[in-house]
mmCIF file of C-alpha atoms in Angstrom:
data_model
loop_
_atom_site.group_PDB
_atom_site.id
_atom_site.type_symbol
_atom_site.label_atom_id
_atom_site.label_comp_id
_atom_site.label_asym_id
_atom_site.label_seq_id
_atom_site.Cartn_x
_atom_site.Cartn_y
_atom_site.Cartn_z
ATOM 1 C CA UNK A 1478 0.156 0.015 -0.041
ATOM 2 C CA UNK A 1479 1.110 3.326 -1.232
ATOM 3 C CA UNK A 1480 1.042 4.525 2.632
ATOM 4 C CA UNK A 1481 2.871 1.661 4.388
ATOM 5 C CA UNK A 1482 6.091 2.282 1.868
ATOM 6 C CA UNK A 1483 5.299 6.198 1.635
ATOM 7 C CA UNK A 1484 6.076 5.934 5.390
ATOM 8 C CA UNK A 1485 8.486 3.982 5.441
ATOM 9 C CA UNK A 1486 10.557 5.952 2.766
ATOM 10 C CA UNK A 1487 10.128 9.093 4.857
ATOM 11 C CA UNK A 1488 11.142 7.968 7.583
ATOM 12 C CA UNK A 1489 14.398 5.450 6.866
ATOM 13 C CA UNK A 1490 14.870 8.938 4.476
ATOM 14 C CA UNK A 1491 15.203 11.044 7.712
ATOM 15 C CA UNK A 1492 16.940 8.799 9.673
ATOM 16 C CA UNK A 1493 19.814 9.062 6.950
ATOM 17 C CA UNK A 1494 19.583 12.447 6.648
ATOM 18 C CA UNK A 1495 20.688 12.378 10.577
ATOM 19 C CA UNK A 1496 23.406 10.073 9.581
ATOM 20 C CA UNK A 1497 24.827 12.998 7.346
ATOM 21 C CA UNK A 1498 24.522 15.755 9.401
ATOM 22 C CA UNK A 1499 26.866 13.653 12.090
ATOM 23 C CA UNK A 1500 29.235 12.743 9.054
ATOM 24 C CA UNK A 1501 29.497 16.995 8.302
ATOM 25 C CA UNK A 1502 31.509 18.488 11.201
ATOM 26 C CA UNK A 1503 28.328 19.425 13.386
ATOM 27 C CA UNK A 1504 28.856 21.934 16.278
ATOM 28 C CA UNK A 1505 27.443 20.803 19.519
ATOM 29 C CA UNK A 1506 23.577 22.173 19.430
ATOM 30 C CA UNK A 1507 23.999 20.780 15.996
ATOM 31 C CA UNK A 1508 25.129 17.182 17.106
ATOM 32 C CA UNK A 1509 22.810 17.205 19.994
ATOM 33 C CA UNK A 1510 19.886 17.834 17.305
ATOM 34 C CA UNK A 1511 20.575 14.947 15.288
ATOM 35 C CA UNK A 1512 21.244 12.509 17.827
ATOM 36 C CA UNK A 1513 17.573 13.222 18.970
ATOM 37 C CA UNK A 1514 15.915 13.240 15.446
ATOM 38 C CA UNK A 1515 18.293 10.415 14.972
ATOM 39 C CA UNK A 1516 16.866 8.416 18.495
ATOM 40 C CA UNK A 1517 13.430 10.177 17.519
ATOM 41 C CA UNK A 1518 12.761 8.393 13.915
ATOM 42 C CA UNK A 1519 14.936 5.735 14.719
ATOM 43 C CA UNK A 1520 11.843 4.501 17.448
ATOM 44 C CA UNK A 1521 9.129 5.253 15.185
ATOM 45 C CA UNK A 1522 10.572 2.809 12.564
ATOM 46 C CA UNK A 1523 11.360 0.098 15.300
ATOM 47 C CA UNK A 1524 7.755 0.710 16.397
ATOM 48 C CA UNK A 1525 5.719 -0.442 12.947
ATOM 49 C CA UNK A 1526 7.961 -2.200 10.960
ATOM 50 C CA UNK A 1527 10.337 -3.811 13.384
ATOM 51 C CA UNK A 1528 13.565 -3.252 11.813
ATOM 52 C CA UNK A 1529 15.776 -0.758 10.979
ATOM 53 C CA UNK A 1530 17.727 -0.680 8.064
ATOM 54 C CA UNK A 1531 20.986 1.762 8.428
ATOM 55 C CA UNK A 1532 24.077 2.888 6.653
ATOM 56 C CA UNK A 1533 26.531 4.979 7.303
ATOM 57 C CA UNK A 1534 27.162 7.525 5.431
ATOM 58 C CA UNK A 1535 31.059 6.438 3.988
ATOM 59 C CA UNK A 1536 28.904 3.503 2.623
ATOM 60 C CA UNK A 1537 29.525 3.208 -1.007
ATOM 61 C CA UNK A 1538 25.849 2.634 -3.209
ATOM 62 C CA UNK A 1539 26.972 -1.171 -4.119
ATOM 63 C CA UNK A 1540 26.670 -1.846 -0.075
ATOM 64 C CA UNK A 1541 23.806 -2.710 1.119
ATOM 65 C CA UNK A 1542 22.504 -0.725 4.703
ATOM 66 C CA UNK A 1543 22.681 -3.310 7.395
ATOM 67 C CA UNK A 1544 19.424 -4.580 9.597
ATOM 68 C CA UNK A 1545 19.366 -3.678 12.764
ATOM 69 C CA UNK A 1546 16.734 -5.847 14.966
ATOM 70 C CA UNK A 1547 14.584 -3.905 17.440
ATOM 71 C CA UNK A 1548 15.630 -5.081 20.410
ATOM 72 C CA UNK A 1549 19.037 -3.769 19.292
ATOM 73 C CA UNK A 1550 17.609 -0.578 17.555
ATOM 74 C CA UNK A 1551 15.617 0.626 20.782
ATOM 75 C CA UNK A 1552 19.049 0.660 22.689
ATOM 76 C CA UNK A 1553 20.485 2.565 20.060
ATOM 77 C CA UNK A 1554 17.892 4.939 19.908
ATOM 78 C CA UNK A 1555 17.312 5.701 23.575
ATOM 79 C CA UNK A 1556 21.792 5.856 23.477
ATOM 80 C CA UNK A 1557 21.100 8.817 20.709
ATOM 81 C CA UNK A 1558 18.346 10.839 23.086
ATOM 82 C CA UNK A 1559 20.405 10.101 25.717
ATOM 83 C CA UNK A 1560 23.222 11.341 23.899
ATOM 84 C CA UNK A 1561 21.591 14.554 22.534
ATOM 85 C CA UNK A 1562 20.495 15.657 26.119
ATOM 86 C CA UNK A 1563 23.578 18.002 27.419
ATOM 87 C CA UNK A 1564 23.520 19.581 24.115
ATOM 88 C CA UNK A 1565 19.831 20.431 23.572
ATOM 89 C CA UNK A 1566 18.714 23.923 24.833
ATOM 90 C CA UNK A 1567 16.161 24.018 28.060
ATOM 91 C CA UNK A 1568 13.825 25.404 26.659
ATOM 92 C CA UNK A 1569 10.767 25.683 28.875
ATOM 93 C CA UNK A 1570 6.883 25.845 28.067
ATOM 94 C CA UNK A 1571 6.042 28.151 24.876
ATOM 95 C CA UNK A 1572 8.801 27.609 23.657
ATOM 96 C CA UNK A 1573 8.025 24.017 21.880
ATOM 97 C CA UNK A 1574 9.419 24.093 18.253
ATOM 98 C CA UNK A 1575 12.206 22.547 18.448
ATOM 99 C CA UNK A 1576 14.030 19.759 19.927
ATOM 100 C CA UNK A 1577 15.117 20.347 23.499
ATOM 101 C CA UNK A 1578 15.782 18.938 26.384
ATOM 102 C CA UNK A 1579 12.081 18.862 27.688
ATOM 103 C CA UNK A 1580 11.650 16.679 24.132
ATOM 104 C CA UNK A 1581 14.177 13.871 25.102
ATOM 105 C CA UNK A 1582 13.013 13.471 28.850
ATOM 106 C CA UNK A 1583 9.268 12.841 26.982
ATOM 107 C CA UNK A 1584 10.475 11.043 24.103
ATOM 108 C CA UNK A 1585 12.774 8.501 26.849
ATOM 109 C CA UNK A 1586 9.392 8.282 28.968
ATOM 110 C CA UNK A 1587 7.524 6.379 26.045
ATOM 111 C CA UNK A 1588 11.231 4.901 24.755
ATOM 112 C CA UNK A 1589 11.739 3.112 28.756
ATOM 113 C CA UNK A 1590 8.083 2.699 29.044
ATOM 114 C CA UNK A 1591 7.742 0.560 25.249
ATOM 115 C CA UNK A 1592 11.120 -1.064 26.083
ATOM 116 C CA UNK A 1593 10.086 -4.435 27.185
ATOM 117 C CA UNK A 1594 7.485 -5.314 23.975
ATOM 118 C CA UNK A 1595 11.249 -4.276 21.919
ATOM 119 C CA UNK A 1596 12.995 -7.057 23.747
ATOM 120 C CA UNK A 1597 10.840 -9.320 23.624
ATOM 121 C CA UNK A 1598 12.137 -12.029 21.556
ATOM 122 C CA UNK A 1599 8.122 -12.515 20.280
ATOM 123 C CA UNK A 1600 6.529 -9.260 18.947
ATOM 124 C CA UNK A 1601 3.117 -10.793 19.699
ATOM 125 C CA UNK A 1602 3.165 -10.934 23.816
ATOM 126 C CA UNK A 1603 4.481 -12.040 26.449
ATOM 127 C CA UNK A 1604 6.186 -8.944 27.517
ATOM 128 C CA UNK A 1605 8.344 -8.569 30.754
ATOM 129 C CA UNK A 1606 8.704 -4.956 32.282
ATOM 130 C CA UNK A 1607 12.259 -4.368 34.075
ATOM 131 C CA UNK A 1608 11.926 -1.983 36.867
ATOM 132 C CA UNK A 1609 15.035 -0.223 36.052
ATOM 133 C CA UNK A 1610 13.056 0.663 32.685
ATOM 134 C CA UNK A 1611 9.892 1.633 34.658
ATOM 135 C CA UNK A 1612 12.298 3.855 36.636
ATOM 136 C CA UNK A 1613 13.437 5.577 34.068
ATOM 137 C CA UNK A 1614 10.124 6.180 32.859
ATOM 138 C CA UNK A 1615 8.747 7.938 36.268
ATOM 139 C CA UNK A 1616 12.654 9.840 36.826
ATOM 140 C CA UNK A 1617 12.078 11.468 32.911
ATOM 141 C CA UNK A 1618 8.527 12.022 33.536
ATOM 142 C CA UNK A 1619 9.629 13.957 36.918
ATOM 143 C CA UNK A 1620 12.101 15.886 34.838
ATOM 144 C CA UNK A 1621 9.377 17.252 32.367
ATOM 145 C CA UNK A 1622 7.865 18.926 35.659
ATOM 146 C CA UNK A 1623 11.382 20.103 36.764
ATOM 147 C CA UNK A 1624 11.586 22.049 33.165
ATOM 148 C CA UNK A 1625 8.484 23.782 34.115
ATOM 149 C CA UNK A 1626 5.764 21.965 32.211
ATOM 150 C CA UNK A 1627 2.131 21.057 34.222
ATOM 151 C CA UNK A 1628 -1.032 20.486 32.895
ATOM 152 C CA UNK A 1629 -3.645 22.615 31.225
ATOM 153 C CA UNK A 1630 -6.705 23.020 33.317
ATOM 154 C CA UNK A 1631 -8.280 23.473 30.168
ATOM 155 C CA UNK A 1632 -8.252 20.496 27.991
ATOM 156 C CA UNK A 1633 -9.058 21.303 24.782
ATOM 157 C CA UNK A 1634 -6.644 24.423 25.108
ATOM 158 C CA UNK A 1635 -3.798 22.523 25.023
ATOM 159 C CA UNK A 1636 -4.254 22.148 20.905
ATOM 160 C CA UNK A 1637 -4.906 25.660 20.496
ATOM 161 C CA UNK A 1638 -2.654 28.332 19.429
ATOM 162 C CA UNK A 1639 -1.201 30.284 22.593
ATOM 163 C CA UNK A 1640 -1.635 27.511 24.777
ATOM 164 C CA UNK A 1641 1.927 26.575 26.345
ATOM 165 C CA UNK A 1642 1.839 24.659 29.416
ATOM 166 C CA UNK A 1643 1.273 21.132 28.066
ATOM 167 C CA UNK A 1644 3.197 20.796 24.466
ATOM 168 C CA UNK A 1645 6.973 19.854 24.275
ATOM 169 C CA UNK A 1646 7.042 19.539 20.873
ATOM 170 C CA UNK A 1647 4.916 21.003 18.034
ATOM 171 C CA UNK A 1648 5.283 21.356 14.787
ATOM 172 C CA UNK A 1649 4.153 25.428 13.410
ATOM 173 C CA UNK A 1650 4.215 24.314 9.771
ATOM 174 C CA UNK A 1651 0.880 23.112 10.307
ATOM 175 C CA UNK A 1652 -2.107 23.763 12.503
ATOM 176 C CA UNK A 1653 -3.894 20.050 12.533
ATOM 177 C CA UNK A 1654 -6.424 20.954 9.420
ATOM 178 C CA UNK A 1655 -5.997 17.445 7.878
ATOM 179 C CA UNK A 1656 -7.580 16.264 11.713
ATOM 180 C CA UNK A 1657 -10.917 18.146 11.227
ATOM 181 C CA UNK A 1658 -10.544 17.537 7.492
ATOM 182 C CA UNK A 1659 -10.507 13.538 8.357
ATOM 183 C CA UNK A 1660 -13.359 13.717 10.343
ATOM 184 C CA UNK A 1661 -15.949 16.892 8.819
ATOM 185 C CA UNK A 1662 -19.261 16.011 7.292
ATOM 186 C CA UNK A 1663 -19.508 17.649 3.714
ATOM 187 C CA UNK A 1664 -22.157 19.756 4.202
ATOM 188 C CA UNK A 1665 -20.179 21.598 7.796
ATOM 189 C CA UNK A 1666 -18.542 24.816 7.682
ATOM 190 C CA UNK A 1667 -14.920 23.811 6.846
ATOM 191 C CA UNK A 1668 -16.682 21.137 4.815
ATOM 192 C CA UNK A 1669 -14.296 17.607 5.394
ATOM 193 C CA UNK A 1670 -13.770 14.600 3.879
ATOM 194 C CA UNK A 1671 -16.442 12.978 6.045
ATOM 195 C CA UNK A 1672 -13.929 9.467 6.025
ATOM 196 C CA UNK A 1673 -13.071 8.832 10.115
ATOM 197 C CA UNK A 1674 -15.254 8.429 12.918
ATOM 198 C CA UNK A 1675 -14.889 7.532 16.390
ATOM 199 C CA UNK A 1676 -16.366 3.954 17.460
ATOM 200 C CA UNK A 1677 -18.606 2.716 20.362
ATOM 201 C CA UNK A 1678 -16.281 1.697 22.776
ATOM 202 C CA UNK A 1679 -14.592 4.579 22.602
ATOM 203 C CA UNK A 1680 -17.220 6.922 23.428
ATOM 204 C CA UNK A 1681 -18.730 4.716 26.132
ATOM 205 C CA UNK A 1682 -15.790 5.055 28.152
ATOM 206 C CA UNK A 1683 -16.514 8.296 29.091
ATOM 207 C CA UNK A 1684 -19.077 9.855 31.535
ATOM 208 C CA UNK A 1685 -20.747 12.692 30.456
ATOM 209 C CA UNK A 1686 -19.402 14.844 32.755
ATOM 210 C CA UNK A 1687 -16.124 14.305 31.803
ATOM 211 C CA UNK A 1688 -14.112 17.787 30.092
ATOM 212 C CA UNK A 1689 -12.427 16.105 27.828
ATOM 213 C CA UNK A 1690 -15.302 14.656 26.664
ATOM 214 C CA UNK A 1691 -16.258 17.691 24.381
ATOM 215 C CA UNK A 1692 -18.016 20.605 24.752
ATOM 216 C CA UNK A 1693 -20.702 22.119 22.485
ATOM 217 C CA UNK A 1694 -20.726 24.935 19.619
ATOM 218 C CA UNK A 1695 -21.464 28.799 20.476
ATOM 219 C CA UNK A 1696 -22.745 29.889 17.274
ATOM 220 C CA UNK A 1697 -22.287 33.613 17.292
ATOM 221 C CA UNK A 1698 -21.799 34.367 13.684
ATOM 222 C CA UNK A 1699 -18.294 34.188 13.161
ATOM 223 C CA UNK A 1700 -16.578 31.719 11.014
ATOM 224 C CA UNK A 1701 -16.187 27.920 12.449
ATOM 225 C CA UNK A 1702 -18.534 28.905 15.399
ATOM 226 C CA UNK A 1703 -20.983 25.952 14.599
ATOM 227 C CA UNK A 1704 -17.939 23.606 15.019
ATOM 228 C CA UNK A 1705 -18.203 21.916 18.663
ATOM 229 C CA UNK A 1706 -14.626 19.931 20.318
ATOM 230 C CA UNK A 1707 -14.460 16.550 21.754
ATOM 231 C CA UNK A 1708 -16.844 13.795 20.655
ATOM 232 C CA UNK A 1709 -19.651 15.776 17.663
ATOM 233 C CA UNK A 1710 -22.533 14.081 18.278
ATOM 234 C CA UNK A 1711 -26.327 14.670 16.906
ATOM 235 C CA UNK A 1712 -27.582 17.612 15.418
ATOM 236 C CA UNK A 1713 -25.231 19.272 13.784
ATOM 237 C CA UNK A 1714 -25.654 23.017 13.783
ATOM 238 C CA UNK A 1715 -23.788 26.592 11.324
ATOM 239 C CA UNK A 1716 -22.347 28.796 12.356
ATOM 240 C CA UNK A 1717 -25.527 30.814 13.227
ATOM 241 C CA UNK A 1718 -26.733 28.570 15.308
ATOM 242 C CA UNK A 1719 -29.523 26.824 12.512
ATOM 243 C CA UNK A 1720 -29.698 23.280 12.059
ATOM 244 C CA UNK A 1721 -27.745 21.332 9.250
ATOM 245 C CA UNK A 1722 -29.534 19.565 6.425
ATOM 246 C CA UNK A 1723 -26.967 16.552 4.685
ATOM 247 C CA UNK A 1724 -26.971 18.011 1.285
ATOM 248 C CA UNK A 1725 -26.702 14.380 -0.179
ATOM 249 C CA UNK A 1726 -29.323 12.950 1.705
ATOM 250 C CA UNK A 1727 -31.181 16.028 2.219
ATOM 251 C CA UNK A 1728 -31.924 15.073 6.125
ATOM 252 C CA UNK A 1729 -30.958 16.750 9.429
ATOM 253 C CA UNK A 1730 -27.547 16.445 9.754
ATOM 254 C CA UNK A 1731 -27.427 14.174 12.703
ATOM 255 C CA UNK A 1732 -24.324 12.051 13.871
ATOM 256 C CA UNK A 1733 -25.526 8.838 15.852
ATOM 257 C CA UNK A 1734 -23.334 6.322 17.808
ATOM 258 C CA UNK A 1735 -24.289 3.578 15.566
ATOM 259 C CA UNK A 1736 -21.585 3.629 12.103
ATOM 260 C CA UNK A 1737 -20.889 0.895 10.116
ATOM 261 C CA UNK A 1738 -17.391 0.184 8.233
ATOM 262 C CA UNK A 1739 -18.817 -0.470 4.777
ATOM 263 C CA UNK A 1740 -22.343 1.122 3.675
ATOM 264 C CA UNK A 1741 -22.599 3.204 6.084
ATOM 265 C CA UNK A 1742 -24.629 6.616 5.465
ATOM 266 C CA UNK A 1743 -23.086 9.511 5.475
ATOM 267 C CA UNK A 1744 -23.931 11.040 8.618
ATOM 268 C CA UNK A 1745 -23.542 8.051 10.867
ATOM 269 C CA UNK A 1746 -20.688 8.519 13.407
ATOM 270 C CA UNK A 1747 -19.460 10.351 15.573
ATOM 271 C CA UNK A 1748 -17.046 12.980 14.855
ATOM 272 C CA UNK A 1749 -14.189 13.657 16.608
ATOM 273 C CA UNK A 1750 -12.713 17.347 17.002
ATOM 274 C CA UNK A 1751 -9.457 18.415 18.856
ATOM 275 C CA UNK A 1752 -7.849 20.916 16.816
ATOM 276 C CA UNK A 1753 -10.985 23.765 15.922
ATOM 277 C CA UNK A 1754 -11.063 24.789 12.729
ATOM 278 C CA UNK A 1755 -11.208 28.560 14.086
ATOM 279 C CA UNK A 1756 -8.362 28.013 17.253
ATOM 280 C CA UNK A 1757 -5.752 25.655 16.203
ATOM 281 C CA UNK A 1758 -1.773 26.848 15.520
ATOM 282 C CA UNK A 1759 0.303 23.933 15.759
ATOM 283 C CA UNK A 1760 0.239 20.312 15.432
ATOM 284 C CA UNK A 1761 1.156 18.686 18.802
ATOM 285 C CA UNK A 1762 3.756 15.385 18.562
ATOM 286 C CA UNK A 1763 4.753 15.029 22.679
ATOM 287 C CA UNK A 1764 2.766 16.921 25.150
ATOM 288 C CA UNK A 1765 3.174 16.619 28.808
ATOM 289 C CA UNK A 1766 -0.153 14.747 30.335
ATOM 290 C CA UNK A 1767 1.608 11.401 27.906
ATOM 291 C CA UNK A 1768 4.740 11.552 29.889
ATOM 292 C CA UNK A 1769 2.406 12.217 33.229
ATOM 293 C CA UNK A 1770 0.113 8.691 32.481
ATOM 294 C CA UNK A 1771 3.747 6.793 31.130
ATOM 295 C CA UNK A 1772 4.714 7.771 34.623
ATOM 296 C CA UNK A 1773 1.989 6.259 36.552
ATOM 297 C CA UNK A 1774 2.047 2.967 34.052
ATOM 298 C CA UNK A 1775 5.453 2.362 35.034
ATOM 299 C CA UNK A 1776 4.229 2.646 39.188
ATOM 300 C CA UNK A 1777 1.676 0.793 38.324
ATOM 301 C CA UNK A 1778 3.756 -1.722 36.890
ATOM 302 C CA UNK A 1779 5.959 -1.923 39.759
ATOM 303 C CA UNK A 1780 3.483 -2.454 42.175
ATOM 304 C CA UNK A 1781 2.436 0.829 43.336
ATOM 305 C CA UNK A 1782 -0.668 1.423 42.538
ATOM 306 C CA UNK A 1783 -1.589 4.081 45.215
ATOM 307 C CA UNK A 1784 1.160 6.339 43.565
ATOM 308 C CA UNK A 1785 -0.270 5.226 39.865
ATOM 309 C CA UNK A 1786 -3.403 6.466 41.366
ATOM 310 C CA UNK A 1787 -2.160 9.532 42.253
ATOM 311 C CA UNK A 1788 -0.697 10.548 39.110
ATOM 312 C CA UNK A 1789 -3.560 9.425 37.299
ATOM 313 C CA UNK A 1790 -5.434 11.725 39.649
ATOM 314 C CA UNK A 1791 -3.661 14.548 40.174
ATOM 315 C CA UNK A 1792 -4.366 15.043 36.117
ATOM 316 C CA UNK A 1793 -7.902 14.282 36.549
ATOM 317 C CA UNK A 1794 -8.491 16.769 39.095
ATOM 318 C CA UNK A 1795 -6.399 19.698 36.836
ATOM 319 C CA UNK A 1796 -8.752 19.002 33.916
ATOM 320 C CA UNK A 1797 -11.920 19.532 36.682
ATOM 321 C CA UNK A 1798 -12.719 15.978 36.453
ATOM 322 C CA UNK A 1799 -13.981 13.304 38.933
ATOM 323 C CA UNK A 1800 -10.968 11.432 40.984
ATOM 324 C CA UNK A 1801 -10.834 7.792 40.611
ATOM 325 C CA UNK A 1802 -10.705 5.884 43.195
ATOM 326 C CA UNK A 1803 -8.586 2.965 42.348
ATOM 327 C CA UNK A 1804 -6.837 1.704 39.272
ATOM 328 C CA UNK A 1805 -5.558 -1.358 37.510
ATOM 329 C CA UNK A 1806 -4.024 -1.864 34.386
ATOM 330 C CA UNK A 1807 -7.612 -2.404 32.681
ATOM 331 C CA UNK A 1808 -8.405 0.663 34.103
ATOM 332 C CA UNK A 1809 -4.846 2.565 33.138
ATOM 333 C CA UNK A 1810 -5.396 1.606 29.360
ATOM 334 C CA UNK A 1811 -9.030 2.857 29.452
ATOM 335 C CA UNK A 1812 -8.005 6.371 31.004
ATOM 336 C CA UNK A 1813 -4.556 6.240 28.124
ATOM 337 C CA UNK A 1814 -7.696 6.521 25.854
ATOM 338 C CA UNK A 1815 -9.826 9.156 27.722
ATOM 339 C CA UNK A 1816 -7.176 11.611 27.745
ATOM 340 C CA UNK A 1817 -4.708 10.461 24.652
ATOM 341 C CA UNK A 1818 -7.752 9.704 21.647
ATOM 342 C CA UNK A 1819 -6.840 10.508 18.130
ATOM 343 C CA UNK A 1820 -3.116 11.648 19.011
ATOM 344 C CA UNK A 1821 -1.916 8.379 16.964
ATOM 345 C CA UNK A 1822 -1.046 6.439 20.728
ATOM 346 C CA UNK A 1823 -4.090 3.934 20.329
ATOM 347 C CA UNK A 1824 -1.723 1.259 18.731
ATOM 348 C CA UNK A 1825 1.346 1.345 21.255
ATOM 349 C CA UNK A 1826 -0.588 1.552 24.105
ATOM 350 C CA UNK A 1827 -2.505 -1.738 23.137
ATOM 351 C CA UNK A 1828 0.448 -3.678 21.486
ATOM 352 C CA UNK A 1829 1.966 -2.564 25.662
ATOM 353 C CA UNK A 1830 -1.195 -4.045 26.705
ATOM 354 C CA UNK A 1831 -1.577 -7.150 24.428
ATOM 355 C CA UNK A 1832 -4.768 -6.155 23.518
ATOM 356 C CA UNK A 1833 -4.331 -5.449 19.963
ATOM 357 C CA UNK A 1834 -5.471 -8.757 18.783
ATOM 358 C CA UNK A 1835 -8.872 -8.732 20.784
ATOM 359 C CA UNK A 1836 -11.901 -7.549 18.922
ATOM 360 C CA UNK A 1837 -14.412 -4.509 18.451
ATOM 361 C CA UNK A 1838 -17.039 -2.884 16.002
ATOM 362 C CA UNK A 1839 -16.154 -3.699 13.031
ATOM 363 C CA UNK A 1840 -12.783 -5.930 13.969
ATOM 364 C CA UNK A 1841 -12.394 -9.597 13.490
ATOM 365 C CA UNK A 1842 -9.163 -10.288 12.319
ATOM 366 C CA UNK A 1843 -7.318 -11.922 15.296
ATOM 367 C CA UNK A 1844 -3.879 -12.078 14.228
ATOM 368 C CA UNK A 1845 -1.409 -11.367 16.182
ATOM 369 C CA UNK A 1846 0.896 -10.644 14.061
ATOM 370 C CA UNK A 1847 -0.983 -7.590 12.812
ATOM 371 C CA UNK A 1848 0.964 -5.914 15.368
ATOM 372 C CA UNK A 1849 4.021 -5.322 12.918
ATOM 373 C CA UNK A 1850 3.063 -3.315 9.596
ATOM 374 C CA UNK A 1851 5.086 -5.358 6.520
ATOM 375 C CA UNK A 1852 7.748 -4.428 5.337
ATOM 376 C CA UNK A 1853 7.422 -2.623 1.635
ATOM 377 C CA UNK A 1854 7.649 -5.464 -1.359
ATOM 378 C CA UNK A 1855 10.321 -1.970 -2.693
ATOM 379 C CA UNK A 1856 12.176 -2.236 0.164
ATOM 380 C CA UNK A 1857 12.599 -6.127 0.680
ATOM 381 C CA UNK A 1858 13.664 -6.125 -3.170
ATOM 382 C CA UNK A 1859 16.647 -3.098 -3.069
ATOM 383 C CA UNK A 1860 17.758 -4.573 0.398
ATOM 384 C CA UNK A 1861 18.109 -8.542 0.786
ATOM 385 C CA UNK A 1862 19.442 -7.900 4.456
ATOM 386 C CA UNK A 1863 15.676 -7.303 5.286
ATOM 387 C CA UNK A 1864 13.656 -10.229 5.785
ATOM 388 C CA UNK A 1865 9.406 -10.214 5.673
ATOM 389 C CA UNK A 1866 7.774 -10.048 8.764
ATOM 390 C CA UNK A 1867 5.923 -12.813 9.631
ATOM 391 C CA UNK A 1868 2.160 -13.214 9.196
ATOM 392 C CA UNK A 1869 3.284 -11.384 5.407
#
């Protein structure tokens, strides 16, 4: 598939760019930047594909890149990010459009938390979480607090221009436009591609009074004021508060919880908005709450359920939500869903919790080999050192 191949080529191309930078007599800060990004891109490749082809800058075109298996690759990625810290700037909240000490700590919290997945002899499960790794997660998350980051009391402002409490690494080259275009209906303003909805399993994990569940729109005639944030359900309205009619079916545009994978009417499915078209000004890559949830999970896996509960409740309380009375691994996975939904981490979480092969709405494939993507055929043809992943 072109998306699988495109992701492979882009990630590996950027990884090699970091090799070239490090070979070009960079100064201390450039070296730190390149090391951070090398670990960043290597993590994505090993997580998605399980193998990392690596070419040194002075290799000839006839020499095939060696292939680093993920157990070695995660240690190398961690090493690169840790090497970068001393040379990266200490940028506090609001200074987050480039690599920083905080960005390195955030990546380390993610890497160490998932290290058990990558070092397992079986990629599909039976992971053993090392206490030293879990302590490294906790330390990295605590370092972010020391760097000045904190929970934002207004959850949906995290993705808006000007918010600076939680975003640690962002791209200011985009505003998250593809996220709202993916999900909004043709008849809304802005008109979207109408392709992405959520499913009942996620929607039903929320209490209606959870501040992260959503906020209704406040249509006042200004552009995009008819769009709410969070879960868009039921009758939708325009910027003046008038009920929207589906221009294709000529029926009221009412988003329903029910949605079929194939043959669904165009209004079926609850839509999700985190990047609001009228208020978004950046794309968030790393943020504080993920690292704190990583810490809570590490505490839980080390047997410190009270510490894990306190960490989670600190986040829920900051948002203005109710505190939990207890938490276990199932509850931790659910809490990650409620906090991190639509941020591109669910697959990573479900692999780590060994639920990725379960079934849910419109999903009946239980092949555990799907925890990894296939190596694109073009890559296999060009480098015989690569081997196709099991199940493909």
